[in-house]
Short mmCIF file of C-alpha atoms and ligand atoms in Angstrom, two decimals:
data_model
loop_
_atom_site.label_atom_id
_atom_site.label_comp_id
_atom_site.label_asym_id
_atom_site.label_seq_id
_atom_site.Cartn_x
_atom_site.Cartn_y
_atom_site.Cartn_z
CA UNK A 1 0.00 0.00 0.00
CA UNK A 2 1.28 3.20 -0.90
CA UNK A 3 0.84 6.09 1.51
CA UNK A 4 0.35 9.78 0.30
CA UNK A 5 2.82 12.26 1.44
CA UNK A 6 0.05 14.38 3.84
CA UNK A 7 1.78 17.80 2.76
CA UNK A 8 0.68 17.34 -1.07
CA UNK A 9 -2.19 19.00 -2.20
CA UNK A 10 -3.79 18.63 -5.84
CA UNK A 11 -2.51 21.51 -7.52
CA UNK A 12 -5.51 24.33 -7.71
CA UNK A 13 -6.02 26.28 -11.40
CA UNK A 14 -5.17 29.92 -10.38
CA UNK A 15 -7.45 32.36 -10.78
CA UNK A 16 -10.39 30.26 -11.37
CA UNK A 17 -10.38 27.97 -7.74
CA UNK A 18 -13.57 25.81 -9.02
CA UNK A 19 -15.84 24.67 -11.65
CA UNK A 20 -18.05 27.29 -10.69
CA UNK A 21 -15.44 29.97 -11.25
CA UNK A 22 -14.68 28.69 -14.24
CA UNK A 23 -17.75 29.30 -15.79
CA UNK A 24 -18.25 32.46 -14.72
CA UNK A 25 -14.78 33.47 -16.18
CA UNK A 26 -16.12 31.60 -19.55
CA UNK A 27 -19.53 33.91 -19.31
CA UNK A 28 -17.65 36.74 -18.50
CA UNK A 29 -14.73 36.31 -21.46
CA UNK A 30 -17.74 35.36 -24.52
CA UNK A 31 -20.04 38.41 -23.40
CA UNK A 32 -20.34 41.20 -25.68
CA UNK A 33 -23.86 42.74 -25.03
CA UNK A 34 -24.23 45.89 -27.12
CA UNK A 35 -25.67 47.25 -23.69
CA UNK A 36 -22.18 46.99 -22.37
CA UNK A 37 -20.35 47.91 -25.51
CA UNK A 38 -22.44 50.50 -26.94
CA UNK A 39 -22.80 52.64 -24.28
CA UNK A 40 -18.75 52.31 -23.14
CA UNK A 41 -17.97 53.36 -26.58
CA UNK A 42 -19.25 57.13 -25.92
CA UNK A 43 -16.64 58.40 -23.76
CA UNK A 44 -14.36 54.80 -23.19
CA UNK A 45 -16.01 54.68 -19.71
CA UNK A 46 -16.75 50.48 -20.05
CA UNK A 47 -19.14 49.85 -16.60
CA UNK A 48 -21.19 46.21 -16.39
CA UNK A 49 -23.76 47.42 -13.94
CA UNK A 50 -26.92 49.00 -13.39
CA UNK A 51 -27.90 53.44 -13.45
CA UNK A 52 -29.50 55.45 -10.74
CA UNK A 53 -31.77 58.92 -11.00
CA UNK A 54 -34.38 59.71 -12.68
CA UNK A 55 -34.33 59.63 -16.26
CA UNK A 56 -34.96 62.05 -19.18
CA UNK A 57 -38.15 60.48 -20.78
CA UNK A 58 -37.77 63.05 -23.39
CA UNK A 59 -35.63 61.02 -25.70
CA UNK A 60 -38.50 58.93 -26.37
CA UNK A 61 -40.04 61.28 -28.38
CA UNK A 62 -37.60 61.23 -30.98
CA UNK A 63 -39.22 60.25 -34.39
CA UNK A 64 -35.98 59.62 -36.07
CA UNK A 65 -35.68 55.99 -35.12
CA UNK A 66 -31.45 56.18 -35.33
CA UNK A 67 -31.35 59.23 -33.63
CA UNK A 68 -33.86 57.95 -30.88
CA UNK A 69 -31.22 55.19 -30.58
CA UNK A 70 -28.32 56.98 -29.75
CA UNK A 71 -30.30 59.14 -27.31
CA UNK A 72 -31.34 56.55 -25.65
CA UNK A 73 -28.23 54.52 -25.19
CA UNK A 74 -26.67 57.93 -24.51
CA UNK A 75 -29.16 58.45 -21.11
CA UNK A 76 -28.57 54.64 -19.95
CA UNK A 77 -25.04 55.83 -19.75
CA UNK A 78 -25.27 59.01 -17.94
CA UNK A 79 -27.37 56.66 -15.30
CA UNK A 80 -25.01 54.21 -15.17
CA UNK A 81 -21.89 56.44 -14.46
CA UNK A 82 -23.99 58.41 -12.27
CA UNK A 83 -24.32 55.19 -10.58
CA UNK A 84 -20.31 54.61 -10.33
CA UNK A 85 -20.02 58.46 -9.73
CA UNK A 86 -22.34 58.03 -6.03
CA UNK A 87 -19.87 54.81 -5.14
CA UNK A 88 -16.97 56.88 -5.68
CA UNK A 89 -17.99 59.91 -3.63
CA UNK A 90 -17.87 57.16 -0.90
CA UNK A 91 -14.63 56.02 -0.94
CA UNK A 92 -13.01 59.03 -0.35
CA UNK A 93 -11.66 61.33 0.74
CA UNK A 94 -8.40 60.14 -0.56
CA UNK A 95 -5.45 61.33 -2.16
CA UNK A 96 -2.73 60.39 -5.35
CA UNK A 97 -0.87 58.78 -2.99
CA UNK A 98 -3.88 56.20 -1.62
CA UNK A 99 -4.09 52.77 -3.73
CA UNK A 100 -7.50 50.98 -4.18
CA UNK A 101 -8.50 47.77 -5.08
CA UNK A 102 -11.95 47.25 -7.41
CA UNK A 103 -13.05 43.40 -6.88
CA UNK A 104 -14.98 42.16 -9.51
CA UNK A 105 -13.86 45.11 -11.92
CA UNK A 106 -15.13 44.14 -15.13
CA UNK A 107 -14.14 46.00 -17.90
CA UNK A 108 -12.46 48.93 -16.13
CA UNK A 109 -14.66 51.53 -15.83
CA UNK A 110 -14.76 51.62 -12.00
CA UNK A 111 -11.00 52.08 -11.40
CA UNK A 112 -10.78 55.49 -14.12
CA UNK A 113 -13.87 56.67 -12.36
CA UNK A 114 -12.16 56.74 -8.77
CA UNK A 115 -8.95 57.88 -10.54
CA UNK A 116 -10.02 60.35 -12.27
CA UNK A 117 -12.21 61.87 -8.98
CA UNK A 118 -9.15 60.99 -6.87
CA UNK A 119 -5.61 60.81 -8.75
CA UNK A 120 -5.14 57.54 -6.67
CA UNK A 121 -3.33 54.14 -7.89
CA UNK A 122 -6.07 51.74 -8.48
CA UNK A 123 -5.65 48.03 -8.55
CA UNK A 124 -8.93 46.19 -10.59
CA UNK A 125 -8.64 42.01 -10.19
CA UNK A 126 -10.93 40.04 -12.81
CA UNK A 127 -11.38 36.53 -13.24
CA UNK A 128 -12.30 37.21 -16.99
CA UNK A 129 -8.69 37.50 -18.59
CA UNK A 130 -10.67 39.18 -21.65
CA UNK A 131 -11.96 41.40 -19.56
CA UNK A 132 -8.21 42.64 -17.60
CA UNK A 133 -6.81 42.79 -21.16
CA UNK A 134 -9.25 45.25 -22.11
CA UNK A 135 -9.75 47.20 -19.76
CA UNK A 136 -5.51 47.07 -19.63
CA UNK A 137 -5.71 48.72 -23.08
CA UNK A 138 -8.46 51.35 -22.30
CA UNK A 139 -6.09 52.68 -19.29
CA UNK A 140 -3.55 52.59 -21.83
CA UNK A 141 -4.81 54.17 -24.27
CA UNK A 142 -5.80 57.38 -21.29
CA UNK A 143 -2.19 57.06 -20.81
CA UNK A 144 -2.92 56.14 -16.88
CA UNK A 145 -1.74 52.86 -16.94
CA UNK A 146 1.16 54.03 -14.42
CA UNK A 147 -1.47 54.18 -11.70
CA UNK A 148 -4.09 52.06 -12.80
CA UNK A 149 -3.48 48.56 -13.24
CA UNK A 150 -5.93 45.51 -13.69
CA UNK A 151 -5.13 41.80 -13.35
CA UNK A 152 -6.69 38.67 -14.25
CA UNK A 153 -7.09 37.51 -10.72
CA UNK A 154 -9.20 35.86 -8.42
CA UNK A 155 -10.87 38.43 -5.79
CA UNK A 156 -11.13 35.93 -3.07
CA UNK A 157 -7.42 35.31 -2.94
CA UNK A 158 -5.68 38.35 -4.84
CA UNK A 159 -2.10 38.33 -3.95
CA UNK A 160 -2.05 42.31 -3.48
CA UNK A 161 0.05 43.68 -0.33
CA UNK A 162 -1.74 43.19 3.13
CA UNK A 163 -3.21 46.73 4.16
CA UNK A 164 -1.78 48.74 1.08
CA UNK A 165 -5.56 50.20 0.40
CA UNK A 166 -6.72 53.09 1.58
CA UNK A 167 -10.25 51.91 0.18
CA UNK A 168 -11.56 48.63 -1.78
CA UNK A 169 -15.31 48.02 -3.43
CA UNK A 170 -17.49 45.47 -5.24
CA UNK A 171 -20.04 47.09 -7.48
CA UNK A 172 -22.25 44.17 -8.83
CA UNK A 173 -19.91 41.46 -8.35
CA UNK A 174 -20.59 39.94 -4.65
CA UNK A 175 -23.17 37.60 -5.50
CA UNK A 176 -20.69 35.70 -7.76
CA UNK A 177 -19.15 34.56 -4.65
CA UNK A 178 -19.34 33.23 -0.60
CA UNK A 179 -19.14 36.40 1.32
CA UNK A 180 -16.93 35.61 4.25
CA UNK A 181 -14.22 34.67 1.39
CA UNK A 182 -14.52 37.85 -0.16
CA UNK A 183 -14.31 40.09 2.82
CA UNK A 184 -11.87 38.38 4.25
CA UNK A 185 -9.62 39.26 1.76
CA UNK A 186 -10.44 43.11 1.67
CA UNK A 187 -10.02 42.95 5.54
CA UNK A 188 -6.80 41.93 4.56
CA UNK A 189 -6.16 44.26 2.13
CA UNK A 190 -7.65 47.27 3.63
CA UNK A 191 -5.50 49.38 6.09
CA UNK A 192 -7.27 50.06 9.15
CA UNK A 193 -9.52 53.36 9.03
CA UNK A 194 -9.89 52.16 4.89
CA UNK A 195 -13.35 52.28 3.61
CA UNK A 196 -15.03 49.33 1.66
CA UNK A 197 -18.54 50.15 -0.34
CA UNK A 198 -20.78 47.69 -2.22
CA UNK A 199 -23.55 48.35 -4.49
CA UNK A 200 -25.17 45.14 -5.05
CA UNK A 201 -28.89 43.46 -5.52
CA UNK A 202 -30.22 41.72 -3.12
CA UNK A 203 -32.72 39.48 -1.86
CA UNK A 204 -34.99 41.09 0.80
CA UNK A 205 -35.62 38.94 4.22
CA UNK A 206 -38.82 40.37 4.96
CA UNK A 207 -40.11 38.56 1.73
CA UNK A 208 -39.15 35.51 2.62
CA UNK A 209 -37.12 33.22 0.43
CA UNK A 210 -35.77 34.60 -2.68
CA UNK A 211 -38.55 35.25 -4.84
CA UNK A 212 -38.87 33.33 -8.28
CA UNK A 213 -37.82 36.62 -9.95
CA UNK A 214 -34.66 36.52 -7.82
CA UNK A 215 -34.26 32.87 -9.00
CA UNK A 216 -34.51 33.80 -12.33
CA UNK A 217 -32.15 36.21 -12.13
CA UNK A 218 -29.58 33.79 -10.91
CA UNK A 219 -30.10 31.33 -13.35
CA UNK A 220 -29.55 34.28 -15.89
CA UNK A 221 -26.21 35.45 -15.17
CA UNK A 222 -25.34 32.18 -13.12
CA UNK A 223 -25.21 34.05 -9.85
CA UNK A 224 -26.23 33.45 -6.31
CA UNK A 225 -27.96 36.96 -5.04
CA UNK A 226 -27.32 37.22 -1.65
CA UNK A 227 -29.99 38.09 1.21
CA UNK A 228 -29.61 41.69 2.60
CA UNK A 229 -29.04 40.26 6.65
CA UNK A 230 -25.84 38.16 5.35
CA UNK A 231 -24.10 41.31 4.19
CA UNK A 232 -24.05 42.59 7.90
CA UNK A 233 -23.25 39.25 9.52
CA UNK A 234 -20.40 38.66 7.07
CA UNK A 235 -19.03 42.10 7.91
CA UNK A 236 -19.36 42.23 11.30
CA UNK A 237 -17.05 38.97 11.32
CA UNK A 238 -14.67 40.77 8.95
CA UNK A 239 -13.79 43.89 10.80
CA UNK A 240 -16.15 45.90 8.17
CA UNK A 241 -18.25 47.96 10.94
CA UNK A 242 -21.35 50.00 8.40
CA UNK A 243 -21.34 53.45 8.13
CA UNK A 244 -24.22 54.18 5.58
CA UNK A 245 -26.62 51.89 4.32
CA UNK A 246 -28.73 53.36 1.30
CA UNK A 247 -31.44 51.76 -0.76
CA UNK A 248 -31.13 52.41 -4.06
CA UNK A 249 -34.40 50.18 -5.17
CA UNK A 250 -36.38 53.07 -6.46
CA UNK A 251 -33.49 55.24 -7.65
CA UNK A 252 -32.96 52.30 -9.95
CA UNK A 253 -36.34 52.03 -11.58
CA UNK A 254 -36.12 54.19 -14.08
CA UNK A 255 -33.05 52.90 -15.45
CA UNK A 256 -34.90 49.79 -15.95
CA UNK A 257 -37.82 51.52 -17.48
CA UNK A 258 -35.98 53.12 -19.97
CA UNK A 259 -33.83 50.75 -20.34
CA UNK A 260 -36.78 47.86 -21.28
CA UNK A 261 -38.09 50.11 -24.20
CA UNK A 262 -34.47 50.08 -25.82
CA UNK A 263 -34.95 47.63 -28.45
CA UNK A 264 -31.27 47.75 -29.78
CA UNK A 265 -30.11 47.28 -25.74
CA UNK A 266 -32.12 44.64 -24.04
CA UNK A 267 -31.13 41.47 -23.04
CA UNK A 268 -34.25 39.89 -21.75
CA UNK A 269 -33.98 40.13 -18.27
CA UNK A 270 -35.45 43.80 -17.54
CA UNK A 271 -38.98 43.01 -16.90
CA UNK A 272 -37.69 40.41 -14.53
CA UNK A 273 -35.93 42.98 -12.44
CA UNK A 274 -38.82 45.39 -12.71
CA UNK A 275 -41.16 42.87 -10.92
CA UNK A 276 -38.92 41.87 -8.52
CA UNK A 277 -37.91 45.17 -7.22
CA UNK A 278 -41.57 46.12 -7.13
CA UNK A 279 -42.95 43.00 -5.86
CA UNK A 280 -40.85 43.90 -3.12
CA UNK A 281 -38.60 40.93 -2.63
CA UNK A 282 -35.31 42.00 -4.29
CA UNK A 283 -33.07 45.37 -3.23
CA UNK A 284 -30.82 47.70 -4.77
CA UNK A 285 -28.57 48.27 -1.40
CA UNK A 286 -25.02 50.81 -1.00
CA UNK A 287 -23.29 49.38 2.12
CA UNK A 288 -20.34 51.82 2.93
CA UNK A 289 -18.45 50.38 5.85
CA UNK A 290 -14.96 51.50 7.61
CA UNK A 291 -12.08 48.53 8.37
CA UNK A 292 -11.48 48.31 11.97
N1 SAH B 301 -17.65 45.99 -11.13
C1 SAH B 301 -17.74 46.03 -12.57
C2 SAH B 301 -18.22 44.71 -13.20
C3 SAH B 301 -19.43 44.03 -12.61
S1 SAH B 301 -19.83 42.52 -13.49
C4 SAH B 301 -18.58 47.21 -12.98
O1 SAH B 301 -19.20 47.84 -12.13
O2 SAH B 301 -18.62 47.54 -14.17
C5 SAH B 301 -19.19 41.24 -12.40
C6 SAH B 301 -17.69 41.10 -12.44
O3 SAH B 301 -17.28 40.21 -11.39
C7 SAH B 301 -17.09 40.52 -13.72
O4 SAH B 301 -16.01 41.34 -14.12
C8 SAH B 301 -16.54 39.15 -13.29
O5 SAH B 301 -15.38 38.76 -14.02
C9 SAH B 301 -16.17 39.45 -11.86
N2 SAH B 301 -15.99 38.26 -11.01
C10 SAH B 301 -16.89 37.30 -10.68
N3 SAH B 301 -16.33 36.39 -9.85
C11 SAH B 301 -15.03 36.79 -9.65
C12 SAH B 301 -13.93 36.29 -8.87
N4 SAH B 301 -14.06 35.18 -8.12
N5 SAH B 301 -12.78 36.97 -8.90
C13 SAH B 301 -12.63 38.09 -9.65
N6 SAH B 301 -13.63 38.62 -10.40
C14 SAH B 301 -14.82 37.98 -10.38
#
């Protein structure tokens, strides 16, 4: 009978730890939704999430159909960097000398935002390699790619310098992973006094169970949404204390109203998320907490 050494371990695929992870970096690497492309192209800001305020119905009353196009994809836009815009105010203040880290950063648009409020060094981890090599090019191409820097990475275990940031977020990416992994590591990462924010949907306890709207959500981006009460229990065992807790739920309703009568933008799943944030059993929540 052979006996295993006990010190080896089967060697793990860095960055993608599991099956799981592995298709998400797959999803992530094939997708090329004109509502992400399109509206990144305007002014090279490239965000994967949802917009905030209220909306300027206006453009729908353009008769020329190409016109009424670009209008519209044009006002998605300004909601969605208004949306990155409120998530940076809360990360500061900061200076050029403060680093951050963006987990979950997609393809980029998060870090230039924060740099270009803040001057800081930015790092943005990915597990989409498409998506670091992109947005690697984009900060390029603004000739800031001395201060920010993205890396195909795994969020949960980074490899970035214990308590180098200043400040760290997720926008829209938690609910691809288990949360006492992922703030763990910006515990880790965060110096103490740094300030971590999340803007993320989420499944409301006082419904219940996740709705099936939440459910289908999930199965449409291969996700696992999160209830709101695990947010604060996973912080408060991560030396994230709160600060400001915001719901954005009807902020984000017009985004999604507008955004459902874009022909050349949807992808299917924006009457979903219209029911389920007014049915009441999914959130649009900003946690901004401070790293004890
Ligand atoms: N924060 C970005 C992108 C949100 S989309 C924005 O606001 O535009 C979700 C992102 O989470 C994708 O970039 C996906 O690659 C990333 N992601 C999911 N699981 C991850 C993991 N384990 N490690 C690193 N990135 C991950």
């Amino acid at each position: 009978m052979t006996v295993q050494n006990p010190g080896t371990t089967t060697a793990v695929p860095i960055p993608a730890q599991s099956t799981y992870q592995a298709r998400i970096a797959d999803y992530w690497n094939r997708e090329h939704n004109p509502v992400n492309l399109e509206l990144g192209k305007i002014d090279d800001l490239y965000h994967h999430h949802y917009g905030i305020g209220d909306a300027d119905w206006s453009v729908l009353d353009e008769t020329d159909a190409e016109r009424r196009r670009e209008l519209v994809t044009a006002e998605l836009h300004r909601l969605e960097h208004a949306q990155a815009e409120l998530l940076a105010t809360h990360l500061g203040p900061l200076t050029p000398a403060d680093r951050v880290f963006d987990a979950g950063c997609g393809r980029g648009g998060g870090s230039v935002t924060a740099h270009l409020r803040y001057g800081c060094h930015a790092d943005g981890v990915t597990i989409s390699a498409k998506q670091a090599e992109f947005a690697a090019e984009q900060a390029r191409a603004r000739g800031i790619d001395d201060k920010v820097r993205y890396h195909h990475r795994n969020m949960l275990d980074t490899g970035l310098a214990t308590g180098a940031y200043a400040a760290s977020w997720n926008n829209e990416s938690t609910m691809y992973v288990e949360l006492d992994l992922l703030f763990a590591e910006h515990a880790r990462l965060l110096r103490r006094g740094g300030r971590y924010v999340v803007i993320t949907g989420c499944y409301n306890d006082t419904y219940g169970q996740a709705s099936r709207e939440v459910s289908l959500i999930n199965a449409h981006y291969i996700c696992d949404i999160h209830p709101r009460s695990e947010y604060f229990r996973a912080m408060a065992r991560h030396r994230l204390v709160p600060a400001h807790v915001e719901d954005l739920t009807a902020a984000t309703i017009p985004y999604w109203e507008l955004r459902k009568q874009a022909d050349h933008l949807v992808t299917g799943i924006e009457d979903t998320f219209l029911t389920a944030y007014k049915n009441g059993s999914f959130q649009y929540l900003l946690i901004v907490a401070d790293r004890v």
